[in-house]
Amino acid sequence: MTGSAEDARHTPGQLAALLLDTSTEAIGAAGGYAGGVYLRSGTPGLLRLAALAGLPGPLFRPWWRMHVDRPFPVADAYRLGVQVVLPNATETMRRYPQFAAGLPFQFGSLYVPVVAGSTTFGVLTVLRPSSADAAELQHHRDRLVRLAEELGAALLRLEDGGARTPVAWDGEPVCVRPPGARPSAGRTGGFAWDPVTDIVTADERLPAVLGAPAEQFAAGVETLARAVAPSDPRRLLAALRETATGRPPALPLYVAAEDGAPRLVELWSPYAAPAPPGAPSGAHPVRGFVVDPGPGALADAAADLLPDGVLCLDRLGMILYANPRAAQLLRCPRTRLLGRSLWEGVPWLSQPAFEDHLRSALLSPNPVRFHVGRPAPETDDDDTAPYDGAWLDVSVYPGPSILTCTFRPATRVADSAADLAPEPGVRPGTSSARVPSMAPLYRPIVLAIALTEAVTARQVSAVVMRELLPAFGGRRLAIYLLQDRHLYLAWENGFPTGFLTPFEGVGLDAHLPGVETLTSGRPLFFDSMDQLAAAYPGIALDAQEGARAFLPLIASGRPVGSCILGFDGPRSFSTEERTVLTALAGLIAHAMEKAQRYESEAALARGLQQALLPRRLSAHPLVETTGRYLPGTQGMEVGGDWYDVVEAGDGLALVIGDVQGHGVQAAATMGQLRSAVRAFALGDRPPDEVLSGTNHLLIDLDPGQFASCCYIRLDPETGLARAARAGHPPPLLRRPDGHTEVVDLPGGVVLGVDPQAQYPVAELRIEPGAVLALYTDGLVEHPGLDIDEGISALRVALARAGAPAARPGRRPLAGVADRLTATARHTADRPDDIALLLATRRMERRNGR
């Protein structure tokens, strides 16, 4: 019991150390410059970035959280259990346009799921330089797969070792520098601190680095902190005490010596060593070392004389060097710059567009140049240079471990810097008094791309909820659609239960903001509930305070509905935000209109398909058959797959086919082909003539589609089967002894392409008790896998499914069909429809049936 409790207590520290080690190893294994691990969280369906090596965490905050259903490579790797390899920006844009729109830089990336047994813990990812194609990354991918397997096994051991909850991550990511980025020059000294006794033990090099006698450090950790960081010992003390809790500091720690020169402090806790018996929480031993990079006299002296400001950052955003001119232009003393993160040292640089350019420098090898607005001095006695302009010309030059930034006053602001211009009435570099907004971070193209992929009203609403609402800091969403001059709720999130019920089905004559925004075509913005109540006396309110935005959904002049955005607190809406929200409402309206047309067409197609699929299969006393059909869950959810069993003379014809495409046209073509095949089969035509005749029919119809088909004519008495196929996957045959094989049938091209196509016939014998399986490619095609691998997996599943033994109250073959389609039935994301037809010969006639 003691061991289990102890393991559970150490789990956070062990987990952080494990993830950091794997992230840094992955960078070297995949030839990258940044790596990280996403882990499942306590929120179902949500992944969180747990560890990040080589990039500053705050700069990538929009990617800290990832829903598993988003069309992003991390989500696909986790949800589908596949490796995702994106060698360059072109391939990234082709496969994941939303992801590429948010990070439109020249880099490649790899994603490998972290799996152990039946548990998927997360995804290991590496960002790296661009490559020509995925083949160049095969070796790197193999090494990354091994690392992911080792991490999965370690996480499983950690979960089974006493932790009372599943391994998950719900906090901010832990960030470290990439491997090999530590200072290569300078002096280094180490120490150990016991937080229980407050004894500090220094090695023989530390006194020389700090210029203090060794016995001085024995006085305790506060003495050590003052010696290492005389300008700010409190920062070092806080980091030491945080490390003693079993969690490493979130960032490498730079502190300043008395002369302002930076010192690097690395801290860690030996997690494997238990805290002393009876020790309070936060009493883990701490070890560390101090690096004095040295004055760098020649280089620093040269840079100090430059007329431009020069600032050097490591890859986590820590300021390693600033010349005097940089301090003047940034309006911050050098002593407040060195050893701090860029966001801490120069807070006004936390502008979304500036951070976007900095991301570009971190993710791609090319320098970037841009303009940034800076604040005017707040007082006349500022100790830096006089205010000499509102804009700075900034260049960032990326390196393997250091980013060099130059600053100079900008006399003219280029057009490309227009997106950095401050709002009217607000000085550059300052923020308005309103609630901070993420709106400038939001890229309308991301929403536009996401909306093009949404085909149902619920999918459109989910995209708005996922992409638009967080970008503007909203927490509540309601979408109403117009039908017969009344508004009906299509989606809601965040509102109190039942609050929106009284507004369901309101007419267009109601005096409500959600109605008037649609009838007038004007968006309505309310900075607070008081404003809303004043404009609409007596309206029911769902909160004491909070801003609201009511947006009309109008597509090509036609009213579609209205959209309501809710915020927890009061806030104002800038002119830019109002313009962007109004434009985005138009995109949403067009997507909703398209979704409504789609759903009408889908309902028609589903009805047509259900009418065309066989209600029952032709029976024979010596043959049992069963079929299964599963519609796809992406797009129209209706395809052209079909199966059939038809009486053919004294035998049975087993048919399965797949019309290319989805929707009403595919379903209609499928119905025509099924009727043609049935007509040929009823005439007991040979298999090659059946396919040839159907091929000519499809070419004459010219629907712009092609189809695959497999046709087998079975003699129930002898078990002799004559088969032909047109571009269709080969059947499977499970023999009575359990041996299962892929039936090697010669085939012709798909139907509807070549009027001269030939379809050779092959013979096979089906013994009593054997199971013949016909299927469409939706059952065997999986993202990232070759179709032959899917067919092999289905062959193994059929072998394991067992013989169709009789079961009380049901047809015995049905159980085999259910087992073969079980995984597909429970998969929410089926890109294609699935058809399966099974047939078996009975051992003998049963009571003349």
PDB file of N, CA, C and O in Angstrom, residues 693-725:
ATOM      1  N   GLY A 693     -22.710  -7.311 -70.527  1.00  0.00           N
ATOM      2  CA  GLY A 693     -23.969  -6.628 -70.798  1.00  0.00           C
ATOM      3  C   GLY A 693     -24.182  -5.426 -69.896  1.00  0.00           C
ATOM      4  O   GLY A 693     -24.648  -4.366 -70.333  1.00  0.00           O
ATOM      5  N   THR A 694     -23.849  -5.581 -68.618  1.00  0.00           N
ATOM      6  CA  THR A 694     -23.991  -4.458 -67.689  1.00  0.00           C
ATOM      7  C   THR A 694     -23.019  -3.333 -68.033  1.00  0.00           C
ATOM      8  O   THR A 694     -23.352  -2.146 -67.910  1.00  0.00           O
ATOM      9  N   ASN A 695     -21.841  -3.703 -68.490  1.00  0.00           N
ATOM     10  CA  ASN A 695     -20.850  -2.709 -68.891  1.00  0.00           C
ATOM     11  C   ASN A 695     -21.375  -1.859 -70.058  1.00  0.00           C
ATOM     12  O   ASN A 695     -21.273  -0.623 -70.040  1.00  0.00           O
ATOM     13  N   HIS A 696     -21.950  -2.508 -71.087  1.00  0.00           N
ATOM     14  CA  HIS A 696     -22.490  -1.768 -72.217  1.00  0.00           C
ATOM     15  C   HIS A 696     -23.653  -0.877 -71.795  1.00  0.00           C
ATOM     16  O   HIS A 696     -23.801   0.249 -72.291  1.00  0.00           O
ATOM     17  N   LEU A 697     -24.479  -1.367 -70.879  1.00  0.00           N
ATOM     18  CA  LEU A 697     -25.601  -0.567 -70.406  1.00  0.00           C
ATOM     19  C   LEU A 697     -25.112   0.710 -69.723  1.00  0.00           C
ATOM     20  O   LEU A 697     -25.619   1.809 -69.981  1.00  0.00           O
ATOM     21  N   LEU A 698     -24.108   0.573 -68.854  1.00  0.00           N
ATOM     22  CA  LEU A 698     -23.596   1.739 -68.127  1.00  0.00           C
ATOM     23  C   LEU A 698     -22.973   2.749 -69.099  1.00  0.00           C
ATOM     24  O   LEU A 698     -23.145   3.959 -68.942  1.00  0.00           O
ATOM     25  N   ILE A 699     -22.271   2.256 -70.120  1.00  0.00           N
ATOM     26  CA  ILE A 699     -21.672   3.159 -71.108  1.00  0.00           C
ATOM     27  C   ILE A 699     -22.767   3.863 -71.904  1.00  0.00           C
ATOM     28  O   ILE A 699     -22.681   5.069 -72.185  1.00  0.00           O
ATOM     29  N   ASP A 700     -23.845   3.152 -72.265  1.00  0.00           N
ATOM     30  CA  ASP A 700     -24.949   3.772 -73.002  1.00  0.00           C
ATOM     31  C   ASP A 700     -25.674   4.810 -72.153  1.00  0.00           C
ATOM     32  O   ASP A 700     -26.099   5.855 -72.669  1.00  0.00           O
ATOM     33  N   LEU A 701     -25.821   4.531 -70.849  1.00  0.00           N
ATOM     34  CA  LEU A 701     -26.491   5.499 -69.965  1.00  0.00           C
ATOM     35  C   LEU A 701     -25.653   6.765 -69.812  1.00  0.00           C
ATOM     36  O   LEU A 701     -26.193   7.854 -69.627  1.00  0.00           O
ATOM     37  N   ASP A 702     -24.313   6.604 -69.854  1.00  0.00           N
ATOM     38  CA  ASP A 702     -23.368   7.716 -69.749  1.00  0.00           C
ATOM     39  C   ASP A 702     -23.667   8.632 -68.558  1.00  0.00           C
ATOM     40  O   ASP A 702     -23.873   9.837 -68.722  1.00  0.00           O
ATOM     41  N   PRO A 703     -23.700   8.088 -67.329  1.00  0.00           N
ATOM     42  CA  PRO A 703     -23.955   8.939 -66.169  1.00  0.00           C
ATOM     43  C   PRO A 703     -22.701   9.663 -65.665  1.00  0.00           C
ATOM     44  O   PRO A 703     -22.764  10.390 -64.682  1.00  0.00           O
ATOM     45  N   GLY A 704     -21.575   9.430 -66.368  1.00  0.00           N
ATOM     46  CA  GLY A 704     -20.330  10.035 -65.895  1.00  0.00           C
ATOM     47  C   GLY A 704     -19.758   9.308 -64.701  1.00  0.00           C
ATOM     48  O   GLY A 704     -18.962   9.867 -63.941  1.00  0.00           O
ATOM     49  N   GLN A 705     -20.152   8.059 -64.508  1.00  0.00           N
ATOM     50  CA  GLN A 705     -19.684   7.278 -63.365  1.00  0.00           C
ATOM     51  C   GLN A 705     -19.246   5.897 -63.843  1.00  0.00           C
ATOM     52  O   GLN A 705     -19.648   5.441 -64.920  1.00  0.00           O
ATOM     53  N   PHE A 706     -18.430   5.251 -63.013  1.00  0.00           N
ATOM     54  CA  PHE A 706     -18.071   3.869 -63.280  1.00  0.00           C
ATOM     55  C   PHE A 706     -18.387   3.041 -62.047  1.00  0.00           C
ATOM     56  O   PHE A 706     -18.711   3.581 -60.982  1.00  0.00           O
ATOM     57  N   ALA A 707     -18.324   1.733 -62.187  1.00  0.00           N
ATOM     58  CA  ALA A 707     -18.704   0.848 -61.086  1.00  0.00           C
ATOM     59  C   ALA A 707     -17.841  -0.409 -61.119  1.00  0.00           C
ATOM     60  O   ALA A 707     -17.392  -0.851 -62.182  1.00  0.00           O
ATOM     61  N   SER A 708     -17.616  -0.964 -59.942  1.00  0.00           N
ATOM     62  CA  SER A 708     -16.971  -2.271 -59.833  1.00  0.00           C
ATOM     63  C   SER A 708     -18.039  -3.303 -59.477  1.00  0.00           C
ATOM     64  O   SER A 708     -19.095  -2.960 -58.936  1.00  0.00           O
ATOM     65  N   CYS A 709     -17.760  -4.572 -59.796  1.00  0.00           N
ATOM     66  CA  CYS A 709     -18.769  -5.602 -59.542  1.00  0.00           C
ATOM     67  C   CYS A 709     -18.089  -6.968 -59.483  1.00  0.00           C
ATOM     68  O   CYS A 709     -17.089  -7.213 -60.168  1.00  0.00           O
ATOM     69  N   CYS A 710     -18.621  -7.842 -58.651  1.00  0.00           N
ATOM     70  CA  CYS A 710     -18.208  -9.243 -58.611  1.00  0.00           C
ATOM     71  C   CYS A 710     -19.478 -10.095 -58.714  1.00  0.00           C
ATOM     72  O   CYS A 710     -20.428  -9.894 -57.949  1.00  0.00           O
ATOM     73  N   TYR A 711     -19.484 -11.040 -59.683  1.00  0.00           N
ATOM     74  CA  TYR A 711     -20.668 -11.867 -59.948  1.00  0.00           C
ATOM     75  C   TYR A 711     -20.258 -13.328 -59.857  1.00  0.00           C
ATOM     76  O   TYR A 711     -19.329 -13.774 -60.553  1.00  0.00           O
ATOM     77  N   ILE A 712     -20.952 -14.083 -59.010  1.00  0.00           N
ATOM     78  CA  ILE A 712     -20.643 -15.510 -58.824  1.00  0.00           C
ATOM     79  C   ILE A 712     -21.933 -16.315 -58.981  1.00  0.00           C
ATOM     80  O   ILE A 712     -22.919 -16.050 -58.285  1.00  0.00           O
ATOM     81  N   ARG A 713     -21.911 -17.270 -59.893  1.00  0.00           N
ATOM     82  CA  ARG A 713     -23.055 -18.162 -60.080  1.00  0.00           C
ATOM     83  C   ARG A 713     -22.736 -19.479 -59.385  1.00  0.00           C
ATOM     84  O   ARG A 713     -21.791 -20.195 -59.740  1.00  0.00           O
ATOM     85  N   LEU A 714     -23.526 -19.834 -58.359  1.00  0.00           N
ATOM     86  CA  LEU A 714     -23.269 -20.995 -57.500  1.00  0.00           C
ATOM     87  C   LEU A 714     -24.288 -22.099 -57.761  1.00  0.00           C
ATOM     88  O   LEU A 714     -25.493 -21.842 -57.783  1.00  0.00           O
ATOM     89  N   ASP A 715     -23.789 -23.327 -57.925  1.00  0.00           N
ATOM     90  CA  ASP A 715     -24.640 -24.513 -58.020  1.00  0.00           C
ATOM     91  C   ASP A 715     -24.758 -25.095 -56.618  1.00  0.00           C
ATOM     92  O   ASP A 715     -23.787 -25.658 -56.078  1.00  0.00           O
ATOM     93  N   PRO A 716     -25.896 -24.945 -55.941  1.00  0.00           N
ATOM     94  CA  PRO A 716     -26.023 -25.404 -54.552  1.00  0.00           C
ATOM     95  C   PRO A 716     -25.792 -26.894 -54.369  1.00  0.00           C
ATOM     96  O   PRO A 716     -25.331 -27.345 -53.319  1.00  0.00           O
ATOM     97  N   GLU A 717     -26.116 -27.688 -55.385  1.00  0.00           N
ATOM     98  CA  GLU A 717     -25.998 -29.139 -55.244  1.00  0.00           C
ATOM     99  C   GLU A 717     -24.532 -29.581 -55.247  1.00  0.00           C
ATOM    100  O   GLU A 717     -24.116 -30.399 -54.433  1.00  0.00           O
ATOM    101  N   THR A 718     -23.753 -29.056 -56.151  1.00  0.00           N
ATOM    102  CA  THR A 718     -22.363 -29.512 -56.306  1.00  0.00           C
ATOM    103  C   THR A 718     -21.354 -28.583 -55.643  1.00  0.00           C
ATOM    104  O   THR A 718     -20.204 -28.962 -55.430  1.00  0.00           O
ATOM    105  N   GLY A 719     -21.760 -27.356 -55.349  1.00  0.00           N
ATOM    106  CA  GLY A 719     -20.826 -26.389 -54.790  1.00  0.00           C
ATOM    107  C   GLY A 719     -19.936 -25.739 -55.824  1.00  0.00           C
ATOM    108  O   GLY A 719     -19.058 -24.936 -55.472  1.00  0.00           O
ATOM    109  N   LEU A 720     -20.147 -26.050 -57.113  1.00  0.00           N
ATOM    110  CA  LEU A 720     -19.331 -25.448 -58.157  1.00  0.00           C
ATOM    111  C   LEU A 720     -19.780 -24.007 -58.372  1.00  0.00           C
ATOM    112  O   LEU A 720     -20.972 -23.725 -58.537  1.00  0.00           O
ATOM    113  N   ALA A 721     -18.819 -23.111 -58.360  1.00  0.00           N
ATOM    114  CA  ALA A 721     -19.108 -21.684 -58.550  1.00  0.00           C
ATOM    115  C   ALA A 721     -18.289 -21.167 -59.726  1.00  0.00           C
ATOM    116  O   ALA A 721     -17.111 -21.494 -59.875  1.00  0.00           O
ATOM    117  N   ARG A 722     -18.934 -20.404 -60.601  1.00  0.00           N
ATOM    118  CA  ARG A 722     -18.257 -19.756 -61.720  1.00  0.00           C
ATOM    119  C   ARG A 722     -18.337 -18.249 -61.480  1.00  0.00           C
ATOM    120  O   ARG A 722     -19.422 -17.701 -61.284  1.00  0.00           O
ATOM    121  N   ALA A 723     -17.170 -17.587 -61.515  1.00  0.00           N
ATOM    122  CA  ALA A 723     -17.103 -16.200 -61.053  1.00  0.00           C
ATOM    123  C   ALA A 723     -16.398 -15.317 -62.065  1.00  0.00           C
ATOM    124  O   ALA A 723     -15.510 -15.748 -62.805  1.00  0.00           O
ATOM    125  N   ALA A 724     -16.783 -14.044 -62.072  1.00  0.00           N
ATOM    126  CA  ALA A 724     -16.109 -13.010 -62.865  1.00  0.00           C
ATOM    127  C   ALA A 724     -16.184 -11.713 -62.071  1.00  0.00           C
ATOM    128  O   ALA A 724     -17.144 -11.493 -61.314  1.00  0.00           O
ATOM    129  N   ARG A 725     -15.177 -10.873 -62.245  1.00  0.00           N
ATOM    130  CA  ARG A 725     -15.201  -9.603 -61.520  1.00  0.00           C
ATOM    131  C   ARG A 725     -14.683  -8.474 -62.407  1.00  0.00           C
ATOM    132  O   ARG A 725     -13.850  -8.682 -63.282  1.00  0.00           O
TER     133      ARG A 725
END
